[in-house]
């Protein structure tokens, strides 16, 4: 049951990496925050926190949620259970909590798991951020879609048969979470005649960013934060 004296939970998108892509609202909320929370890899630094670090007040209480980088769901879900409990304690005490989210909170964002656990008890506000999807399109200087094109978002871990069925429909495609899946993805795109239409971006907007045709990518060192953009439509901008 929500009460008048409770704090508000803010899911704040911090963008793809460049701190200058934070919105004015995101920067204001982070700069005024009494409590911030963020996911972090076990034993590593939070990427979301690193993006927003210049705006975080020195006296701010920080809740780090150490998420195991494994495919099993149960371990990560228990982390969000614990994080939600810690956040709820602050909200009940009347303190607002700002949760930092890479990109946008609701586009493949971990904030959805906290929202699912807390939205029925507390006021929640979503502050949208620049997603990696649009950041990569901008860095590649390639429109995502035009006019009546259909944009399809796929993920690297999908199996080849499922990917092929989607890609054969034509249009505009984004394949996220490429990483170690690049070698088989490139073979599949070559088989479908799409390799020459495929662009590649890794670590968009960061100093270590790479932007190039997919055919030119070195398969031996592809990070998780990488994306393939493909166009197989009829819009004039590609001709």
PDB file of C-alpha atoms in Angstrom:
ATOM      1  CA  UNK A   1       0.000   0.000   0.000  1.00  0.00           C
ATOM      2  CA  UNK A   2       1.435   3.366  -1.062  1.00  0.00           C
ATOM      3  CA  UNK A   3       1.551   6.067   1.603  1.00  0.00           C
ATOM      4  CA  UNK A   4       1.978   9.826   1.418  1.00  0.00           C
ATOM      5  CA  UNK A   5       5.362   9.920   3.155  1.00  0.00           C
ATOM      6  CA  UNK A   6       7.110   7.333   1.008  1.00  0.00           C
ATOM      7  CA  UNK A   7       9.889   8.167  -1.395  1.00  0.00           C
ATOM      8  CA  UNK A   8       9.684   7.862  -5.179  1.00  0.00           C
ATOM      9  CA  UNK A   9      11.600   5.299  -7.183  1.00  0.00           C
ATOM     10  CA  UNK A  10      13.234   6.696 -10.333  1.00  0.00           C
ATOM     11  CA  UNK A  11      14.446   4.443 -13.138  1.00  0.00           C
ATOM     12  CA  UNK A  12      16.940   6.718 -14.879  1.00  0.00           C
ATOM     13  CA  UNK A  13      18.455   5.939 -18.259  1.00  0.00           C
ATOM     14  CA  UNK A  14      22.063   7.137 -18.466  1.00  0.00           C
ATOM     15  CA  UNK A  15      22.580   6.445 -22.169  1.00  0.00           C
ATOM     16  CA  UNK A  16      25.077   4.301 -24.072  1.00  0.00           C
ATOM     17  CA  UNK A  17      28.319   5.573 -22.586  1.00  0.00           C
ATOM     18  CA  UNK A  18      29.068   9.225 -23.332  1.00  0.00           C
ATOM     19  CA  UNK A  19      28.108  11.218 -20.195  1.00  0.00           C
ATOM     20  CA  UNK A  20      27.114  14.161 -22.376  1.00  0.00           C
ATOM     21  CA  UNK A  21      24.187  12.072 -23.643  1.00  0.00           C
ATOM     22  CA  UNK A  22      22.507  12.108 -20.229  1.00  0.00           C
ATOM     23  CA  UNK A  23      19.306  14.095 -20.315  1.00  0.00           C
ATOM     24  CA  UNK A  24      19.025  17.270 -18.245  1.00  0.00           C
ATOM     25  CA  UNK A  25      16.427  15.528 -16.107  1.00  0.00           C
ATOM     26  CA  UNK A  26      18.679  12.523 -15.506  1.00  0.00           C
ATOM     27  CA  UNK A  27      21.592  14.764 -14.501  1.00  0.00           C
ATOM     28  CA  UNK A  28      19.366  16.757 -12.136  1.00  0.00           C
ATOM     29  CA  UNK A  29      17.919  13.694 -10.417  1.00  0.00           C
ATOM     30  CA  UNK A  30      21.322  12.041 -10.011  1.00  0.00           C
ATOM     31  CA  UNK A  31      22.880  15.266  -8.732  1.00  0.00           C
ATOM     32  CA  UNK A  32      20.162  15.655  -6.081  1.00  0.00           C
ATOM     33  CA  UNK A  33      19.945  11.981  -5.120  1.00  0.00           C
ATOM     34  CA  UNK A  34      20.160  10.861  -1.504  1.00  0.00           C
ATOM     35  CA  UNK A  35      20.239   7.208  -2.594  1.00  0.00           C
ATOM     36  CA  UNK A  36      21.312   5.671  -5.882  1.00  0.00           C
ATOM     37  CA  UNK A  37      21.305   2.026  -6.928  1.00  0.00           C
ATOM     38  CA  UNK A  38      22.798   0.249  -9.908  1.00  0.00           C
ATOM     39  CA  UNK A  39      23.647  -3.226 -11.190  1.00  0.00           C
ATOM     40  CA  UNK A  40      27.311  -4.198 -11.325  1.00  0.00           C
ATOM     41  CA  UNK A  41      29.125  -7.330 -12.491  1.00  0.00           C
ATOM     42  CA  UNK A  42      30.441  -9.485  -9.657  1.00  0.00           C
ATOM     43  CA  UNK A  43      33.819  -8.092  -8.674  1.00  0.00           C
ATOM     44  CA  UNK A  44      33.681  -5.349 -11.319  1.00  0.00           C
ATOM     45  CA  UNK A  45      32.725  -1.724 -11.820  1.00  0.00           C
ATOM     46  CA  UNK A  46      29.188  -0.729 -12.744  1.00  0.00           C
ATOM     47  CA  UNK A  47      29.089   0.623 -16.293  1.00  0.00           C
ATOM     48  CA  UNK A  48      25.959   2.661 -15.492  1.00  0.00           C
ATOM     49  CA  UNK A  49      27.676   4.236 -12.490  1.00  0.00           C
ATOM     50  CA  UNK A  50      30.804   5.045 -14.503  1.00  0.00           C
ATOM     51  CA  UNK A  51      28.685   6.965 -17.015  1.00  0.00           C
ATOM     52  CA  UNK A  52      26.988   9.027 -14.305  1.00  0.00           C
ATOM     53  CA  UNK A  53      29.923   9.297 -11.889  1.00  0.00           C
ATOM     54  CA  UNK A  54      30.547  13.020 -12.390  1.00  0.00           C
ATOM     55  CA  UNK A  55      26.990  13.805 -11.250  1.00  0.00           C
ATOM     56  CA  UNK A  56      26.830  11.574  -8.139  1.00  0.00           C
ATOM     57  CA  UNK A  57      26.977  13.549  -4.863  1.00  0.00           C
ATOM     58  CA  UNK A  58      29.772  12.608  -2.437  1.00  0.00           C
ATOM     59  CA  UNK A  59      27.359  12.062   0.445  1.00  0.00           C
ATOM     60  CA  UNK A  60      25.016   9.858  -1.565  1.00  0.00           C
ATOM     61  CA  UNK A  61      24.146   6.380  -0.254  1.00  0.00           C
ATOM     62  CA  UNK A  62      24.960   3.776  -2.901  1.00  0.00           C
ATOM     63  CA  UNK A  63      23.352   0.363  -3.378  1.00  0.00           C
ATOM     64  CA  UNK A  64      25.380  -1.850  -5.712  1.00  0.00           C
ATOM     65  CA  UNK A  65      23.601  -4.954  -6.988  1.00  0.00           C
ATOM     66  CA  UNK A  66      26.267  -7.524  -7.978  1.00  0.00           C
ATOM     67  CA  UNK A  67      24.787  -9.414 -10.917  1.00  0.00           C
ATOM     68  CA  UNK A  68      26.465 -12.688 -11.954  1.00  0.00           C
ATOM     69  CA  UNK A  69      27.340 -12.701 -15.644  1.00  0.00           C
ATOM     70  CA  UNK A  70      25.911 -16.172 -16.300  1.00  0.00           C
ATOM     71  CA  UNK A  71      23.055 -17.509 -18.409  1.00  0.00           C
ATOM     72  CA  UNK A  72      21.179 -18.973 -15.424  1.00  0.00           C
ATOM     73  CA  UNK A  73      18.312 -16.710 -14.363  1.00  0.00           C
ATOM     74  CA  UNK A  74      17.893 -17.769 -10.744  1.00  0.00           C
ATOM     75  CA  UNK A  75      21.113 -16.218  -9.460  1.00  0.00           C
ATOM     76  CA  UNK A  76      20.412 -12.826 -11.017  1.00  0.00           C
ATOM     77  CA  UNK A  77      16.797 -12.889  -9.861  1.00  0.00           C
ATOM     78  CA  UNK A  78      17.901 -13.371  -6.246  1.00  0.00           C
ATOM     79  CA  UNK A  79      20.142 -10.314  -6.631  1.00  0.00           C
ATOM     80  CA  UNK A  80      17.144  -8.221  -7.695  1.00  0.00           C
ATOM     81  CA  UNK A  81      15.151  -9.636  -4.774  1.00  0.00           C
ATOM     82  CA  UNK A  82      17.845  -8.411  -2.370  1.00  0.00           C
ATOM     83  CA  UNK A  83      18.252  -5.096  -4.170  1.00  0.00           C
ATOM     84  CA  UNK A  84      14.506  -4.473  -4.113  1.00  0.00           C
ATOM     85  CA  UNK A  85      14.424  -5.070  -0.349  1.00  0.00           C
ATOM     86  CA  UNK A  86      17.221  -2.552   0.256  1.00  0.00           C
ATOM     87  CA  UNK A  87      15.591   0.002  -2.013  1.00  0.00           C
ATOM     88  CA  UNK A  88      12.193  -0.525  -0.386  1.00  0.00           C
ATOM     89  CA  UNK A  89      13.656   0.238   3.054  1.00  0.00           C
ATOM     90  CA  UNK A  90      14.827   3.651   1.850  1.00  0.00           C
ATOM     91  CA  UNK A  91      11.551   4.385   0.074  1.00  0.00           C
ATOM     92  CA  UNK A  92       9.535   3.552   3.194  1.00  0.00           C
ATOM     93  CA  UNK A  93      11.775   5.910   5.148  1.00  0.00           C
ATOM     94  CA  UNK A  94      10.776   8.712   2.789  1.00  0.00           C
ATOM     95  CA  UNK A  95      13.949   8.800   0.715  1.00  0.00           C
ATOM     96  CA  UNK A  96      13.779   8.907  -3.077  1.00  0.00           C
ATOM     97  CA  UNK A  97      15.917   6.295  -4.829  1.00  0.00           C
ATOM     98  CA  UNK A  98      17.499   6.793  -8.257  1.00  0.00           C
ATOM     99  CA  UNK A  99      18.309   3.570 -10.104  1.00  0.00           C
ATOM    100  CA  UNK A 100      20.918   4.030 -12.825  1.00  0.00           C
ATOM    101  CA  UNK A 101      20.279   2.098 -16.031  1.00  0.00           C
ATOM    102  CA  UNK A 102      22.529   1.699 -19.044  1.00  0.00           C
ATOM    103  CA  UNK A 103      20.793   3.040 -22.137  1.00  0.00           C
ATOM    104  CA  UNK A 104      17.060   3.165 -21.473  1.00  0.00           C
ATOM    105  CA  UNK A 105      15.376   1.539 -18.432  1.00  0.00           C
ATOM    106  CA  UNK A 106      12.794  -0.355 -20.461  1.00  0.00           C
ATOM    107  CA  UNK A 107      14.851  -1.356 -23.515  1.00  0.00           C
ATOM    108  CA  UNK A 108      16.555  -4.594 -22.457  1.00  0.00           C
ATOM    109  CA  UNK A 109      17.086  -2.783 -19.158  1.00  0.00           C
ATOM    110  CA  UNK A 110      17.609  -4.447 -15.795  1.00  0.00           C
ATOM    111  CA  UNK A 111      15.332  -1.871 -14.172  1.00  0.00           C
ATOM    112  CA  UNK A 112      12.332  -3.850 -15.381  1.00  0.00           C
ATOM    113  CA  UNK A 113      13.064  -6.467 -12.704  1.00  0.00           C
ATOM    114  CA  UNK A 114      13.022  -3.874  -9.920  1.00  0.00           C
ATOM    115  CA  UNK A 115       9.918  -2.264 -11.389  1.00  0.00           C
ATOM    116  CA  UNK A 116       8.157  -5.621 -11.316  1.00  0.00           C
ATOM    117  CA  UNK A 117       8.972  -6.024  -7.625  1.00  0.00           C
ATOM    118  CA  UNK A 118       8.255  -2.478  -6.409  1.00  0.00           C
ATOM    119  CA  UNK A 119       5.757  -0.672  -8.656  1.00  0.00           C
ATOM    120  CA  UNK A 120       2.714  -1.949  -6.754  1.00  0.00           C
ATOM    121  CA  UNK A 121       4.069  -0.547  -3.478  1.00  0.00           C
ATOM    122  CA  UNK A 122       5.688   2.764  -4.399  1.00  0.00           C
ATOM    123  CA  UNK A 123       5.429   5.629  -6.850  1.00  0.00           C
ATOM    124  CA  UNK A 124       7.734   5.016  -9.806  1.00  0.00           C
ATOM    125  CA  UNK A 125       8.903   7.382 -12.532  1.00  0.00           C
ATOM    126  CA  UNK A 126      10.741   6.281 -15.667  1.00  0.00           C
ATOM    127  CA  UNK A 127      13.292   8.724 -17.092  1.00  0.00           C
ATOM    128  CA  UNK A 128      14.031   7.593 -20.614  1.00  0.00           C
ATOM    129  CA  UNK A 129      17.596   7.503 -21.886  1.00  0.00           C
ATOM    130  CA  UNK A 130      19.383   7.303 -25.237  1.00  0.00           C
ATOM    131  CA  UNK A 131      19.392   3.603 -26.092  1.00  0.00           C
ATOM    132  CA  UNK A 132      22.304   1.770 -27.662  1.00  0.00           C
ATOM    133  CA  UNK A 133      20.028   1.091 -30.627  1.00  0.00           C
ATOM    134  CA  UNK A 134      19.764   4.710 -31.721  1.00  0.00           C
ATOM    135  CA  UNK A 135      23.316   5.504 -30.625  1.00  0.00           C
ATOM    136  CA  UNK A 136      24.729   2.800 -32.907  1.00  0.00           C
ATOM    137  CA  UNK A 137      22.608   3.955 -35.839  1.00  0.00           C
ATOM    138  CA  UNK A 138      23.894   7.477 -35.331  1.00  0.00           C
ATOM    139  CA  UNK A 139      27.529   6.417 -35.115  1.00  0.00           C
ATOM    140  CA  UNK A 140      27.166   4.250 -38.218  1.00  0.00           C
ATOM    141  CA  UNK A 141      25.323   7.131 -39.934  1.00  0.00           C
ATOM    142  CA  UNK A 142      22.700   4.671 -41.136  1.00  0.00           C
ATOM    143  CA  UNK A 143      18.960   5.221 -40.658  1.00  0.00           C
ATOM    144  CA  UNK A 144      17.239   2.452 -38.736  1.00  0.00           C
ATOM    145  CA  UNK A 145      14.161   2.449 -40.961  1.00  0.00           C
ATOM    146  CA  UNK A 146      12.170   4.686 -43.262  1.00  0.00           C
ATOM    147  CA  UNK A 147       8.579   5.154 -44.400  1.00  0.00           C
ATOM    148  CA  UNK A 148       6.899   1.742 -44.301  1.00  0.00           C
ATOM    149  CA  UNK A 149       9.974  -0.333 -43.397  1.00  0.00           C
ATOM    150  CA  UNK A 150       9.611  -2.814 -40.562  1.00  0.00           C
ATOM    151  CA  UNK A 151      12.382  -2.672 -37.955  1.00  0.00           C
ATOM    152  CA  UNK A 152      13.151  -6.028 -36.332  1.00  0.00           C
ATOM    153  CA  UNK A 153      15.327  -6.292 -33.237  1.00  0.00           C
ATOM    154  CA  UNK A 154      17.103  -9.624 -32.788  1.00  0.00           C
ATOM    155  CA  UNK A 155      19.678 -10.963 -30.322  1.00  0.00           C
ATOM    156  CA  UNK A 156      22.916 -12.817 -30.979  1.00  0.00           C
ATOM    157  CA  UNK A 157      22.089 -15.803 -28.740  1.00  0.00           C
ATOM    158  CA  UNK A 158      19.067 -16.716 -30.898  1.00  0.00           C
ATOM    159  CA  UNK A 159      19.591 -19.966 -32.804  1.00  0.00           C
ATOM    160  CA  UNK A 160      20.369 -19.844 -36.519  1.00  0.00           C
ATOM    161  CA  UNK A 161      17.017 -21.219 -37.678  1.00  0.00           C
ATOM    162  CA  UNK A 162      15.043 -18.608 -35.748  1.00  0.00           C
ATOM    163  CA  UNK A 163      17.326 -15.810 -36.964  1.00  0.00           C
ATOM    164  CA  UNK A 164      17.109 -16.972 -40.562  1.00  0.00           C
ATOM    165  CA  UNK A 165      13.312 -17.048 -40.516  1.00  0.00           C
ATOM    166  CA  UNK A 166      13.220 -13.455 -39.294  1.00  0.00           C
ATOM    167  CA  UNK A 167      15.907 -12.182 -41.660  1.00  0.00           C
ATOM    168  CA  UNK A 168      14.182 -13.683 -44.687  1.00  0.00           C
ATOM    169  CA  UNK A 169      11.245 -11.330 -44.086  1.00  0.00           C
ATOM    170  CA  UNK A 170      13.362  -8.382 -45.247  1.00  0.00           C
ATOM    171  CA  UNK A 171      13.368  -4.830 -43.961  1.00  0.00           C
ATOM    172  CA  UNK A 172      15.644  -3.272 -41.369  1.00  0.00           C
ATOM    173  CA  UNK A 173      17.362  -5.346 -38.676  1.00  0.00           C
ATOM    174  CA  UNK A 174      19.387  -4.858 -35.534  1.00  0.00           C
ATOM    175  CA  UNK A 175      21.222  -7.751 -33.888  1.00  0.00           C
ATOM    176  CA  UNK A 176      22.180  -6.961 -30.297  1.00  0.00           C
ATOM    177  CA  UNK A 177      24.366  -8.819 -27.790  1.00  0.00           C
ATOM    178  CA  UNK A 178      26.734  -9.965 -30.517  1.00  0.00           C
ATOM    179  CA  UNK A 179      29.944 -10.761 -28.604  1.00  0.00           C
ATOM    180  CA  UNK A 180      31.125 -14.372 -28.987  1.00  0.00           C
ATOM    181  CA  UNK A 181      28.290 -15.115 -31.420  1.00  0.00           C
ATOM    182  CA  UNK A 182      29.828 -13.037 -34.223  1.00  0.00           C
ATOM    183  CA  UNK A 183      31.517 -15.874 -36.192  1.00  0.00           C
ATOM    184  CA  UNK A 184      28.291 -17.843 -36.735  1.00  0.00           C
ATOM    185  CA  UNK A 185      26.253 -14.660 -37.266  1.00  0.00           C
ATOM    186  CA  UNK A 186      28.587 -13.532 -40.022  1.00  0.00           C
ATOM    187  CA  UNK A 187      28.387 -16.964 -41.698  1.00  0.00           C
ATOM    188  CA  UNK A 188      24.587 -16.798 -41.586  1.00  0.00           C
ATOM    189  CA  UNK A 189      24.435 -13.257 -42.997  1.00  0.00           C
ATOM    190  CA  UNK A 190      26.841 -14.208 -45.775  1.00  0.00           C
ATOM    191  CA  UNK A 191      24.661 -17.221 -46.620  1.00  0.00           C
ATOM    192  CA  UNK A 192      21.602 -14.952 -46.890  1.00  0.00           C
ATOM    193  CA  UNK A 193      23.414 -12.368 -49.030  1.00  0.00           C
ATOM    194  CA  UNK A 194      23.221  -9.725 -46.290  1.00  0.00           C
ATOM    195  CA  UNK A 195      26.868  -9.372 -45.329  1.00  0.00           C
ATOM    196  CA  UNK A 196      27.517  -6.444 -47.651  1.00  0.00           C
ATOM    197  CA  UNK A 197      24.496  -4.637 -46.163  1.00  0.00           C
ATOM    198  CA  UNK A 198      25.682  -5.102 -42.572  1.00  0.00           C
ATOM    199  CA  UNK A 199      27.379  -2.502 -40.414  1.00  0.00           C
ATOM    200  CA  UNK A 200      29.060  -3.061 -37.067  1.00  0.00           C
ATOM    201  CA  UNK A 201      29.413  -0.840 -33.997  1.00  0.00           C
ATOM    202  CA  UNK A 202      31.022  -1.653 -30.657  1.00  0.00           C
ATOM    203  CA  UNK A 203      31.119   0.476 -27.519  1.00  0.00           C
ATOM    204  CA  UNK A 204      29.139   3.248 -29.199  1.00  0.00           C
ATOM    205  CA  UNK A 205      29.990   6.824 -28.089  1.00  0.00           C
ATOM    206  CA  UNK A 206      32.928   5.690 -25.921  1.00  0.00           C
ATOM    207  CA  UNK A 207      36.590   6.541 -26.633  1.00  0.00           C
ATOM    208  CA  UNK A 208      37.152   2.860 -27.542  1.00  0.00           C
ATOM    209  CA  UNK A 209      34.323   2.861 -30.083  1.00  0.00           C
ATOM    210  CA  UNK A 210      34.710   0.962 -33.362  1.00  0.00           C
ATOM    211  CA  UNK A 211      32.525   1.498 -36.435  1.00  0.00           C
ATOM    212  CA  UNK A 212      33.024  -0.478 -39.657  1.00  0.00           C
ATOM    213  CA  UNK A 213      31.462  -2.827 -42.207  1.00  0.00           C
ATOM    214  CA  UNK A 214      30.726  -6.179 -40.599  1.00  0.00           C
ATOM    215  CA  UNK A 215      32.921  -7.948 -43.159  1.00  0.00           C
ATOM    216  CA  UNK A 216      35.973  -6.106 -41.793  1.00  0.00           C
ATOM    217  CA  UNK A 217      35.553  -7.050 -38.116  1.00  0.00           C
ATOM    218  CA  UNK A 218      38.195  -9.122 -36.327  1.00  0.00           C
ATOM    219  CA  UNK A 219      36.204 -12.017 -34.854  1.00  0.00           C
ATOM    220  CA  UNK A 220      38.747 -12.697 -32.102  1.00  0.00           C
ATOM    221  CA  UNK A 221      37.916  -9.708 -29.894  1.00  0.00           C
ATOM    222  CA  UNK A 222      34.237  -8.787 -30.124  1.00  0.00           C
ATOM    223  CA  UNK A 223      32.759  -7.425 -26.856  1.00  0.00           C
ATOM    224  CA  UNK A 224      29.271  -7.897 -25.458  1.00  0.00           C
ATOM    225  CA  UNK A 225      28.549  -4.215 -26.124  1.00  0.00           C
ATOM    226  CA  UNK A 226      28.456  -4.604 -29.901  1.00  0.00           C
ATOM    227  CA  UNK A 227      25.704  -4.452 -32.480  1.00  0.00           C
ATOM    228  CA  UNK A 228      25.030  -5.323 -36.121  1.00  0.00           C
ATOM    229  CA  UNK A 229      22.754  -3.111 -38.221  1.00  0.00           C
ATOM    230  CA  UNK A 230      21.387  -4.515 -41.486  1.00  0.00           C
ATOM    231  CA  UNK A 231      19.217  -2.967 -44.176  1.00  0.00           C
ATOM    232  CA  UNK A 232      17.404  -5.143 -46.701  1.00  0.00           C
ATOM    233  CA  UNK A 233      14.643  -2.809 -47.843  1.00  0.00           C
ATOM    234  CA  UNK A 234      13.753  -0.557 -50.751  1.00  0.00           C
ATOM    235  CA  UNK A 235      14.145   2.970 -49.378  1.00  0.00           C
ATOM    236  CA  UNK A 236      16.020   5.404 -51.595  1.00  0.00           C
ATOM    237  CA  UNK A 237      18.471   6.468 -48.865  1.00  0.00           C
ATOM    238  CA  UNK A 238      20.332   3.164 -49.287  1.00  0.00           C
ATOM    239  CA  UNK A 239      20.667   3.390 -53.083  1.00  0.00           C
TER     240      UNK A 239
END
